[in-house]
mmCIF file of N, CA, C and O in Angstrom:
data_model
loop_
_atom_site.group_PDB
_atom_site.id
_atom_site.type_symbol
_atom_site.label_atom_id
_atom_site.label_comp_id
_atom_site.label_asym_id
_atom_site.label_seq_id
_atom_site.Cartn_x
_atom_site.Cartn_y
_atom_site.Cartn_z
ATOM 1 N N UNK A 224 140.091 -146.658 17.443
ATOM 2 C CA UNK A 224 141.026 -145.917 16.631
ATOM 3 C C UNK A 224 141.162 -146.579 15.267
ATOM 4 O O UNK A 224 141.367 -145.984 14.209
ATOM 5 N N UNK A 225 140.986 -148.193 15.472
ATOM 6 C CA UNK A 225 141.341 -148.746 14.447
ATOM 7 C C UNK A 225 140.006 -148.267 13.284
ATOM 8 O O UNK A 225 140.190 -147.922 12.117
ATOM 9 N N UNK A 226 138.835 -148.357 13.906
ATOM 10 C CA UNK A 226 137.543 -148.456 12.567
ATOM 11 C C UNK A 226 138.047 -146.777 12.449
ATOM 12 O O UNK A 226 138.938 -146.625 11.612
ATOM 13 N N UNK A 227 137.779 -146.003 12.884
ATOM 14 C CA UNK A 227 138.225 -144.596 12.863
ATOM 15 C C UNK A 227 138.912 -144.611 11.471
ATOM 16 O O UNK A 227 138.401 -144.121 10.464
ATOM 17 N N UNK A 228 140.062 -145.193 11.513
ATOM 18 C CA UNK A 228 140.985 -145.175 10.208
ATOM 19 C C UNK A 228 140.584 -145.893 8.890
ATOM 20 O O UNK A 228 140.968 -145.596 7.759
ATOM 21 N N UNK A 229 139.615 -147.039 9.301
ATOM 22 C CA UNK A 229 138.996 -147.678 8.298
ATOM 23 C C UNK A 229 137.727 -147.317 7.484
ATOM 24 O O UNK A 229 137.152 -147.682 6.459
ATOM 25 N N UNK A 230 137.576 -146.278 8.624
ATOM 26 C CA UNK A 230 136.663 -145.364 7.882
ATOM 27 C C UNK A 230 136.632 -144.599 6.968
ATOM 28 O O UNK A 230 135.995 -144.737 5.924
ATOM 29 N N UNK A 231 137.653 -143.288 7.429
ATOM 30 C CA UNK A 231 138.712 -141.964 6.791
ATOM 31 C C UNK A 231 139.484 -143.263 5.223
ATOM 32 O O UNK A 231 139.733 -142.896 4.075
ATOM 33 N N UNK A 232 139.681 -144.862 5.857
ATOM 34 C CA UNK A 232 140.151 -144.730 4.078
ATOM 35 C C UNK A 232 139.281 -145.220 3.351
ATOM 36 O O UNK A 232 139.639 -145.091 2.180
ATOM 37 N N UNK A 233 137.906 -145.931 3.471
ATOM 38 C CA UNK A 233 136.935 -146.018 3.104
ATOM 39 C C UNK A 233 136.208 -144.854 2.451
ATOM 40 O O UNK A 233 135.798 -145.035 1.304
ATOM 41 N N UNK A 234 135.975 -143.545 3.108
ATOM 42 C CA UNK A 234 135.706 -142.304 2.300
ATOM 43 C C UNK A 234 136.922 -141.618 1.408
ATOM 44 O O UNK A 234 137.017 -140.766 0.524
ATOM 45 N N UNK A 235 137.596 -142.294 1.991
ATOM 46 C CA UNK A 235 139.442 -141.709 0.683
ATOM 47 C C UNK A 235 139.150 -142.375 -0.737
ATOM 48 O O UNK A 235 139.389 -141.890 -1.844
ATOM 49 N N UNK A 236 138.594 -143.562 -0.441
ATOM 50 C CA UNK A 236 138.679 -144.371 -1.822
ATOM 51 C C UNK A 236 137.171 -143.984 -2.573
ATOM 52 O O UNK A 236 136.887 -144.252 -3.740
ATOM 53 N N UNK A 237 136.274 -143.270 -1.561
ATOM 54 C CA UNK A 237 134.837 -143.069 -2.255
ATOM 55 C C UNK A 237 135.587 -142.106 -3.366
ATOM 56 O O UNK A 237 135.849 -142.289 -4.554
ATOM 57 N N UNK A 238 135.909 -140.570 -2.118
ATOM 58 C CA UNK A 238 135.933 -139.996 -2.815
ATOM 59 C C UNK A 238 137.225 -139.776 -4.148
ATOM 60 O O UNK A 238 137.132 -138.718 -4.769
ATOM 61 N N UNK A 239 138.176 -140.576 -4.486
ATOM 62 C CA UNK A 239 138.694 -140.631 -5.396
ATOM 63 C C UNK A 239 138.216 -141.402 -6.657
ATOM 64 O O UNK A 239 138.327 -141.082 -7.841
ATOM 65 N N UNK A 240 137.676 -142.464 -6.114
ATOM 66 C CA UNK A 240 136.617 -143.125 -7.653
ATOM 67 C C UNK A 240 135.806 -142.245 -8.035
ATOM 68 O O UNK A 240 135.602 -142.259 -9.249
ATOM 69 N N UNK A 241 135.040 -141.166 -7.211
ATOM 70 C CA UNK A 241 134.487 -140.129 -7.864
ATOM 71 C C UNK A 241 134.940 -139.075 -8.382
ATOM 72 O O UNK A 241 134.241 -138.646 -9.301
ATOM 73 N N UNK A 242 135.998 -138.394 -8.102
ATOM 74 C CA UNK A 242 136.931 -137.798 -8.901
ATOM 75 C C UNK A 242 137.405 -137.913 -10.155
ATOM 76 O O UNK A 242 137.466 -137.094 -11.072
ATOM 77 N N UNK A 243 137.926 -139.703 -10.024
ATOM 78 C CA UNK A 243 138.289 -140.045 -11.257
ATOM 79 C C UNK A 243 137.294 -140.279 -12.332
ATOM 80 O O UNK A 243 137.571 -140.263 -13.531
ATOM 81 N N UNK A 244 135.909 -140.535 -11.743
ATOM 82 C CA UNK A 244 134.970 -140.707 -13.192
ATOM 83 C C UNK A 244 134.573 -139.580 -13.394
ATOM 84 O O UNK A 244 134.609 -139.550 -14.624
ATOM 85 N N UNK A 245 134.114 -138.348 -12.987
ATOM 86 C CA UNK A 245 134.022 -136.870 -12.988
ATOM 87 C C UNK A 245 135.104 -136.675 -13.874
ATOM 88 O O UNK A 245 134.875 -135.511 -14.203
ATOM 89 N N UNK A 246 135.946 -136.944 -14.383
ATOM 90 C CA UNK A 246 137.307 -136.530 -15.105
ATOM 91 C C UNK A 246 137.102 -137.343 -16.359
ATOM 92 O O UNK A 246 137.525 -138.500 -16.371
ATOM 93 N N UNK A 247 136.286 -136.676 -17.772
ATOM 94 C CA UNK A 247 136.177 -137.755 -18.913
ATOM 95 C C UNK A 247 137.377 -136.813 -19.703
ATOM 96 O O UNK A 247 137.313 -135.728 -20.280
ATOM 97 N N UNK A 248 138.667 -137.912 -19.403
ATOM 98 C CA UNK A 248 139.938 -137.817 -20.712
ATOM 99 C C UNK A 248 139.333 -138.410 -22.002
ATOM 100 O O UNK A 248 138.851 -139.531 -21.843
ATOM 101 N N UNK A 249 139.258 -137.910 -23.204
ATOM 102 C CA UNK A 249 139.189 -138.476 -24.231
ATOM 103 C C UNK A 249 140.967 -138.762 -24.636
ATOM 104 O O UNK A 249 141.640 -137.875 -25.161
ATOM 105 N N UNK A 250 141.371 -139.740 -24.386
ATOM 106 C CA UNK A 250 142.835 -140.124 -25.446
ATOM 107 C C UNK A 250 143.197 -140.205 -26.461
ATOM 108 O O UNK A 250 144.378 -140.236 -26.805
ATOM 109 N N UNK A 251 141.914 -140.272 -27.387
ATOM 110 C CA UNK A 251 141.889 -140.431 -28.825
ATOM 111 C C UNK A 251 142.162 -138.872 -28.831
ATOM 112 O O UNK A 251 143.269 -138.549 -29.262
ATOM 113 N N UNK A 252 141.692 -138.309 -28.599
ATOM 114 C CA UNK A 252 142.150 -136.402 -29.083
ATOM 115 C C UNK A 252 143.263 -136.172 -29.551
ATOM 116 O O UNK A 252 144.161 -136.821 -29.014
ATOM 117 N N UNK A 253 143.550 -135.526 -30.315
ATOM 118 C CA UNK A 253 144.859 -135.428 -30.864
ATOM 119 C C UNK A 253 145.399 -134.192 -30.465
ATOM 120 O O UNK A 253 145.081 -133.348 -31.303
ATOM 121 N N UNK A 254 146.213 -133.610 -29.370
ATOM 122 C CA UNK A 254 147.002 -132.437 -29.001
ATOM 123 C C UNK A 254 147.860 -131.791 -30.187
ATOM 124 O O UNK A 254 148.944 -132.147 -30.651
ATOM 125 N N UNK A 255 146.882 -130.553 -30.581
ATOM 126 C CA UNK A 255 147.680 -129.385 -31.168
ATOM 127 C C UNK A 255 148.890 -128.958 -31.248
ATOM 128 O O UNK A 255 149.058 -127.760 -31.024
ATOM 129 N N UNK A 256 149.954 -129.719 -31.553
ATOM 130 C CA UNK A 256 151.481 -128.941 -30.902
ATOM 131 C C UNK A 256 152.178 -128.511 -32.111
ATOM 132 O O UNK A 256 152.807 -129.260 -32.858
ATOM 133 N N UNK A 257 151.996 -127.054 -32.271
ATOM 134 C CA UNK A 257 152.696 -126.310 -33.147
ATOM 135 C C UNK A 257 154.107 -125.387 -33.001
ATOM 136 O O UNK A 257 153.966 -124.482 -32.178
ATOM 137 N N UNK A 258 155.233 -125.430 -33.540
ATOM 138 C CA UNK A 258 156.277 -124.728 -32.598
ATOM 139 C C UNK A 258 156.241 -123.809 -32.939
ATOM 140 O O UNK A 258 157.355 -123.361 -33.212
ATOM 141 N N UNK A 259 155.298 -123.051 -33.133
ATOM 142 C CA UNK A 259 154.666 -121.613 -33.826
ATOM 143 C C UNK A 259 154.749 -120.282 -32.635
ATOM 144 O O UNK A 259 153.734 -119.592 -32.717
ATOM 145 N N UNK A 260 155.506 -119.904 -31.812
ATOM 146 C CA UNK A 260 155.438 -119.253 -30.531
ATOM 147 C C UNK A 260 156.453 -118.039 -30.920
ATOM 148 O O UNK A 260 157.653 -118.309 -30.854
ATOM 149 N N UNK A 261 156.136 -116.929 -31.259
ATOM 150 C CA UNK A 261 156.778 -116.070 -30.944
ATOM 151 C C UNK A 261 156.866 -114.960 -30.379
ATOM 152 O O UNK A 261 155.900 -114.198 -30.368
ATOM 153 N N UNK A 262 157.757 -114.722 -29.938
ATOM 154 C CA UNK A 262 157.420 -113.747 -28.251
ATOM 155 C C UNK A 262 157.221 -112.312 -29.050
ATOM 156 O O UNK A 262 157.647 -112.241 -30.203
ATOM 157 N N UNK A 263 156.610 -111.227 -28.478
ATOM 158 C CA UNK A 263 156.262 -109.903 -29.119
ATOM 159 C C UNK A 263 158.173 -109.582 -29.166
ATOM 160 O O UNK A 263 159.164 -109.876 -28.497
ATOM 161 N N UNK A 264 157.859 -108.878 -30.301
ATOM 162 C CA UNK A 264 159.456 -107.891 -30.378
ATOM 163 C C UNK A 264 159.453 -106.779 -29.811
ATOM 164 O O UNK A 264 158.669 -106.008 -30.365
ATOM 165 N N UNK A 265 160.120 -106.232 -28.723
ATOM 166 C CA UNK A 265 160.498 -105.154 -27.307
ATOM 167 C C UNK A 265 161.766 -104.378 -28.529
ATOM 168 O O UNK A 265 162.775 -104.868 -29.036
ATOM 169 N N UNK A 266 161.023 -102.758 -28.688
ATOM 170 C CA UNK A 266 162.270 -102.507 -29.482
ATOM 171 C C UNK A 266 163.264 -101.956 -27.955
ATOM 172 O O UNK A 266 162.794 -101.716 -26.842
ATOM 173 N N UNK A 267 164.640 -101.881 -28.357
ATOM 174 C CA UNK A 267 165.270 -101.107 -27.362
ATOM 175 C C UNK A 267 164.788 -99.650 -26.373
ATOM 176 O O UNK A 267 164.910 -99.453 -25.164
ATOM 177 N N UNK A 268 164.203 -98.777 -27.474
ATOM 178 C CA UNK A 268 163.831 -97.975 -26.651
ATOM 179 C C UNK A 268 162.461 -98.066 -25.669
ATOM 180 O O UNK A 268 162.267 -97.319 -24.709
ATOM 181 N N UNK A 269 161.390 -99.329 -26.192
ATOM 182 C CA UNK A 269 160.817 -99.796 -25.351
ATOM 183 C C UNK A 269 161.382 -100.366 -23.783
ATOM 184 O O UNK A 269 161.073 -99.936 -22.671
ATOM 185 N N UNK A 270 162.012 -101.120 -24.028
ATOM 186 C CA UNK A 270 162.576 -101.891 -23.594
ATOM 187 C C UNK A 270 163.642 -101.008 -21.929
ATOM 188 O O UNK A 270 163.635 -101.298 -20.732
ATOM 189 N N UNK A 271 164.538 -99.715 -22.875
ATOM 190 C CA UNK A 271 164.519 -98.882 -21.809
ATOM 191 C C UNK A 271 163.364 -98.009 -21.330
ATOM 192 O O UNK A 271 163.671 -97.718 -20.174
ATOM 193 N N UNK A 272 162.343 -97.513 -21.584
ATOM 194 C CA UNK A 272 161.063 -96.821 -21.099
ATOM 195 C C UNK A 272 160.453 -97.703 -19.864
ATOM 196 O O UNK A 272 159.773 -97.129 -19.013
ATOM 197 N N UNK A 273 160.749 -99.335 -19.765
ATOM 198 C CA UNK A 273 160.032 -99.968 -18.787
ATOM 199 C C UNK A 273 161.053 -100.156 -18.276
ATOM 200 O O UNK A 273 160.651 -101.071 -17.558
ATOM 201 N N UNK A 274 162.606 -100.021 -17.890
ATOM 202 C CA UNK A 274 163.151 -100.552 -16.848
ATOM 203 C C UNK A 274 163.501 -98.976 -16.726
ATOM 204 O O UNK A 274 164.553 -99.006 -16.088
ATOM 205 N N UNK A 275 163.274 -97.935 -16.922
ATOM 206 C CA UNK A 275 163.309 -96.756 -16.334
ATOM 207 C C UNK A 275 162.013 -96.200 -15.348
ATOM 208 O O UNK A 275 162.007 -95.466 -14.360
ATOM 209 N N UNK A 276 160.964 -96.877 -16.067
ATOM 210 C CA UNK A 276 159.580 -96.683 -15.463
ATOM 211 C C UNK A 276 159.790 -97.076 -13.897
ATOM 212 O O UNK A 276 159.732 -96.372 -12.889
ATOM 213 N N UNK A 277 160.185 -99.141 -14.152
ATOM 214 C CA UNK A 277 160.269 -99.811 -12.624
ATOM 215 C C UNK A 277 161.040 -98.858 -11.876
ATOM 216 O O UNK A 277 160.534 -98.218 -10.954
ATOM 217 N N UNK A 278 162.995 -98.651 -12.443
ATOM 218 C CA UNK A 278 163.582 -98.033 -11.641
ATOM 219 C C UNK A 278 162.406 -96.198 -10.743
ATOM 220 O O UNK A 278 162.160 -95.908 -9.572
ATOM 221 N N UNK A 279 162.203 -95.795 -11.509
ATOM 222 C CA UNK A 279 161.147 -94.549 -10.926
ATOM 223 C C UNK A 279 160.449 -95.016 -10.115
ATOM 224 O O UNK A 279 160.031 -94.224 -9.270
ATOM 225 N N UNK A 280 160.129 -96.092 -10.033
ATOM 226 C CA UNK A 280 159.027 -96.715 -8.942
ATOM 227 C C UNK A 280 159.807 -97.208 -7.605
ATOM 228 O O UNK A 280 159.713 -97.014 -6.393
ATOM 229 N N UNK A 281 160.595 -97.921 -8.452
ATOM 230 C CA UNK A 281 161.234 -97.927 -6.855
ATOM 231 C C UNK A 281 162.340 -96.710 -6.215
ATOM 232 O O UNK A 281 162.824 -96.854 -5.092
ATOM 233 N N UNK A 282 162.555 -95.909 -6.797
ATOM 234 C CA UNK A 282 163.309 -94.516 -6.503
ATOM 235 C C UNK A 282 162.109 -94.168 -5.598
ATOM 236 O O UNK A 282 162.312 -94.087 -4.386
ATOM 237 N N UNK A 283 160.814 -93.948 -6.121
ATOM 238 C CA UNK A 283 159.426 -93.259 -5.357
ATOM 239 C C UNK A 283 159.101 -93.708 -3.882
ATOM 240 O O UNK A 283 158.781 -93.048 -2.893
ATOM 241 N N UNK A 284 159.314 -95.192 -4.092
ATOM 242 C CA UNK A 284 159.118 -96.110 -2.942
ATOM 243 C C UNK A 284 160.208 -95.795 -1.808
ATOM 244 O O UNK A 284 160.036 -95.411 -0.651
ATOM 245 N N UNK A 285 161.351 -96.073 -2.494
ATOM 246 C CA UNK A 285 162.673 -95.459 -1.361
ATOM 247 C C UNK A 285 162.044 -94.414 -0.811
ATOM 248 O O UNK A 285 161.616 -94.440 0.343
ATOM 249 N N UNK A 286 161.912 -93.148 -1.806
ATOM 250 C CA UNK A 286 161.903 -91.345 -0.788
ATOM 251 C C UNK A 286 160.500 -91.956 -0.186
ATOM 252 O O UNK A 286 160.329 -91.482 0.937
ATOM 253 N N UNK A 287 159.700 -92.631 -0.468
ATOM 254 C CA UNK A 287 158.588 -92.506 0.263
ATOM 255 C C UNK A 287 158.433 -92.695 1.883
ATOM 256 O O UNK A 287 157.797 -92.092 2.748
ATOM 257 N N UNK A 288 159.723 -94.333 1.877
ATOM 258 C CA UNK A 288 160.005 -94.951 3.349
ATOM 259 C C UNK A 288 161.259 -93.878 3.820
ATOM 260 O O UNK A 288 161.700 -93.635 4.943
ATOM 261 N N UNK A 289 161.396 -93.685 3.334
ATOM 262 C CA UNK A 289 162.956 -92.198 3.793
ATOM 263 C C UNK A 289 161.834 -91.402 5.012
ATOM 264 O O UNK A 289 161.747 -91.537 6.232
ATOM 265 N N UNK A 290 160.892 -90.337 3.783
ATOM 266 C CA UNK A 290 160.010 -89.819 4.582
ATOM 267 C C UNK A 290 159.038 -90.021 5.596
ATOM 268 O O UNK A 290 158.746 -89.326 6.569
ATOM 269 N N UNK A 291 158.580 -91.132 5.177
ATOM 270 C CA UNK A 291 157.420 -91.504 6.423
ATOM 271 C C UNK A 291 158.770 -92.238 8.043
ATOM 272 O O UNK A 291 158.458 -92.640 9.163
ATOM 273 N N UNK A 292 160.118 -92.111 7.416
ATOM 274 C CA UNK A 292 160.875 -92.844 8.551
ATOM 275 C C UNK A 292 161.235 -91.398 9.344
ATOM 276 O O UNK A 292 161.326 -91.315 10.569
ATOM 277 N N UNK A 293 161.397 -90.431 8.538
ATOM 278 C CA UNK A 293 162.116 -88.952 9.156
ATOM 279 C C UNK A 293 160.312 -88.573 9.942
ATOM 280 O O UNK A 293 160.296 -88.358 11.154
ATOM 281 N N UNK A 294 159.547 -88.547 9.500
ATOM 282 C CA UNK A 294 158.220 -88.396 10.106
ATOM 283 C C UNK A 294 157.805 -88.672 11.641
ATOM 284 O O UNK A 294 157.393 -87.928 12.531
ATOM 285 N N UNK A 295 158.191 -90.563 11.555
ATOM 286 C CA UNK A 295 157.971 -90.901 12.422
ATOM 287 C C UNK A 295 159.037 -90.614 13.882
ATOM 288 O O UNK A 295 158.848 -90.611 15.098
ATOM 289 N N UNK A 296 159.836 -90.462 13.266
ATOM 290 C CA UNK A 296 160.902 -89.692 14.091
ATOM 291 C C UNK A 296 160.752 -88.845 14.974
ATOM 292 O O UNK A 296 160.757 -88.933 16.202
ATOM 293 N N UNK A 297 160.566 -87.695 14.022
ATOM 294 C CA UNK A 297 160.121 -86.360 14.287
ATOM 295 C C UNK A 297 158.659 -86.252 15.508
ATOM 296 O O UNK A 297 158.470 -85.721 16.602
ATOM 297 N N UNK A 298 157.970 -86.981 14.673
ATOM 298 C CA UNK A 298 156.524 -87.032 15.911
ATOM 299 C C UNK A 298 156.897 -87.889 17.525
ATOM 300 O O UNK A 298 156.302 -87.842 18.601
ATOM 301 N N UNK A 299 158.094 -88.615 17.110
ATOM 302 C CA UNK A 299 158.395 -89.660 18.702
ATOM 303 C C UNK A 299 159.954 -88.493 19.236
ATOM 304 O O UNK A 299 160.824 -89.050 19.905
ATOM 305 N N UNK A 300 160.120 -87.199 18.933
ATOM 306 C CA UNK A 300 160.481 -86.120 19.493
ATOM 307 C C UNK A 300 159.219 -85.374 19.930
ATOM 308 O O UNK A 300 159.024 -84.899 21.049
ATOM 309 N N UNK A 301 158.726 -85.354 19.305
ATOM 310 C CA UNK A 301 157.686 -83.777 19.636
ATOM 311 C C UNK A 301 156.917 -84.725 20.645
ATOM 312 O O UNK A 301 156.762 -84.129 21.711
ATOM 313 N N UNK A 302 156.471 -85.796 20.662
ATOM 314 C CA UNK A 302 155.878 -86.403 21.763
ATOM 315 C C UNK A 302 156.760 -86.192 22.709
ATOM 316 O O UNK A 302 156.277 -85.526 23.625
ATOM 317 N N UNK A 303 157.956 -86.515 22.876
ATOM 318 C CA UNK A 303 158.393 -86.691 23.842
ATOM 319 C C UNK A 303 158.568 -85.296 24.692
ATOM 320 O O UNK A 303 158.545 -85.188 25.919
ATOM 321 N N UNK A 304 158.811 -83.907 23.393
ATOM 322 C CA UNK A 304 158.845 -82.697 24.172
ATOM 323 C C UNK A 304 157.630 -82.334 24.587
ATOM 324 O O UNK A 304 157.689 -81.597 25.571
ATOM 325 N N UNK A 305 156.256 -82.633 24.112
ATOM 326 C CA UNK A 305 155.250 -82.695 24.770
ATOM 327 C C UNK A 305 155.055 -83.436 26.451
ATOM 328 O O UNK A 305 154.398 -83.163 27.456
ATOM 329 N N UNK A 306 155.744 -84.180 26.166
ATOM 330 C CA UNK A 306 155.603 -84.858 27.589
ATOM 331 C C UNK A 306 156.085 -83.867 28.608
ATOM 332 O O UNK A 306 155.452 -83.350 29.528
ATOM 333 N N UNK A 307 157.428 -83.699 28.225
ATOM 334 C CA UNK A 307 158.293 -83.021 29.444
ATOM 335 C C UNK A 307 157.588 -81.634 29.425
ATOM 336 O O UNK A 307 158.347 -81.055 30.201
ATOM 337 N N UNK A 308 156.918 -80.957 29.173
ATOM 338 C CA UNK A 308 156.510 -80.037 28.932
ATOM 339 C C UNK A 308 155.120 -80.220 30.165
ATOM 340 O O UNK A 308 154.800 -79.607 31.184
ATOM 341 N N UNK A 309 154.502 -81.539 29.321
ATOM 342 C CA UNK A 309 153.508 -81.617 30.620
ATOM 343 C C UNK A 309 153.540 -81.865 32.069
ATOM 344 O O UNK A 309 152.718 -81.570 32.938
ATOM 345 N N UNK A 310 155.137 -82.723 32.166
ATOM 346 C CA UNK A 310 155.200 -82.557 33.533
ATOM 347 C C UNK A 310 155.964 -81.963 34.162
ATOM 348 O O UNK A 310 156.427 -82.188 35.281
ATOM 349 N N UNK A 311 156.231 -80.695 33.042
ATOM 350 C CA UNK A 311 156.570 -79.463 34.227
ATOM 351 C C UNK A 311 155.781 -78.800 34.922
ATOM 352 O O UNK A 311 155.767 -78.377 36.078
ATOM 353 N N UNK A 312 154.660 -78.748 33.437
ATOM 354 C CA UNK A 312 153.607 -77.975 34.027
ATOM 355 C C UNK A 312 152.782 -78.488 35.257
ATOM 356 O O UNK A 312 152.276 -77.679 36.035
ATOM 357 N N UNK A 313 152.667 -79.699 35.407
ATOM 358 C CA UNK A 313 152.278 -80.291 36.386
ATOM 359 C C UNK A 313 152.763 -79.840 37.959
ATOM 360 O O UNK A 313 152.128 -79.335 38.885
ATOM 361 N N UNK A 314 154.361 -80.312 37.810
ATOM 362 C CA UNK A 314 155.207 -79.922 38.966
ATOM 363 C C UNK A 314 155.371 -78.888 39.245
ATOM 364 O O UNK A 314 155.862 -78.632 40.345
ATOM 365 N N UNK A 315 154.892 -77.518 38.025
ATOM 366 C CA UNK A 315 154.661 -76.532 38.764
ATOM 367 C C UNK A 315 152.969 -76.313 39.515
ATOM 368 O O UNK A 315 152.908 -75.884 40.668
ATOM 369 N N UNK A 316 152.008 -76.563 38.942
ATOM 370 C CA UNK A 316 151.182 -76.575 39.668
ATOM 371 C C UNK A 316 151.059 -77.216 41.035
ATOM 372 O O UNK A 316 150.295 -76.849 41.929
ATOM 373 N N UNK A 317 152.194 -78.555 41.087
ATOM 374 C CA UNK A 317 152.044 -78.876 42.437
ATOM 375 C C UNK A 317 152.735 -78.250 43.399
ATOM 376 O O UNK A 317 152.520 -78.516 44.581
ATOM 377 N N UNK A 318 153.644 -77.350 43.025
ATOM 378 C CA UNK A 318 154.056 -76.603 43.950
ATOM 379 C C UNK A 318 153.665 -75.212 44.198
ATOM 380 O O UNK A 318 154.270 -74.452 44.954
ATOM 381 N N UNK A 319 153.025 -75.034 43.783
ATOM 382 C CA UNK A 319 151.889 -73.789 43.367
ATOM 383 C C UNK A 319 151.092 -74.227 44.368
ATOM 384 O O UNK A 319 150.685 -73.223 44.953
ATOM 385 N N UNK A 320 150.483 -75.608 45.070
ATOM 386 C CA UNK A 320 149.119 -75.489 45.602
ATOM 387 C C UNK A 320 149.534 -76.062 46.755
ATOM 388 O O UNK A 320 148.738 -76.242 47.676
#
């Protein structure tokens, strides 16, 4: 168990010295930092056009799970009047024969 572990950190340390030389930082580089950032301007009526858009989307999404919930409903009735249906017909044939 013990070499086991002396192994696993023997390949831990391979593979991180190789990592780290695979990785050429130049430090001398000098990082660009300009406070030059300005966000696009959203006029208001933009601004309402996309939170009317989302709201429509999720209005769509609601009726969508509404319907596919009244659906599934509906089909776990009609199954079920299918059923009873079949085993009437059944119980009448068995008393039929």
């Amino acid at each position: 168990m013990k070499t086991f572990a002396a192994i696993a950190f023997a390949i831990a340390i391979a593979l991180a010295t190789t990592v780290s030389a695979d990785t050429n930082i130049d430090m001398d580089e000098a990082i660009d930092v300009s406070a030059n950032f300005s966000q696009p301007q959203v006029s208001q009526s933009d601004r309402l056009k996309q939170v009317r858009a989302k709201l429509e989307k999720q209005n769509e999404m609601l009726v969508r799970k509404q319907i596919e919930t009244l659906r599934l409903k509906n089909e776990i009735e009609l199954t079920k009047r299918t059923q009873q249906a079949f085993n009437q017909m059944m119980n009448n044939l068995e008393q039929v024969q």
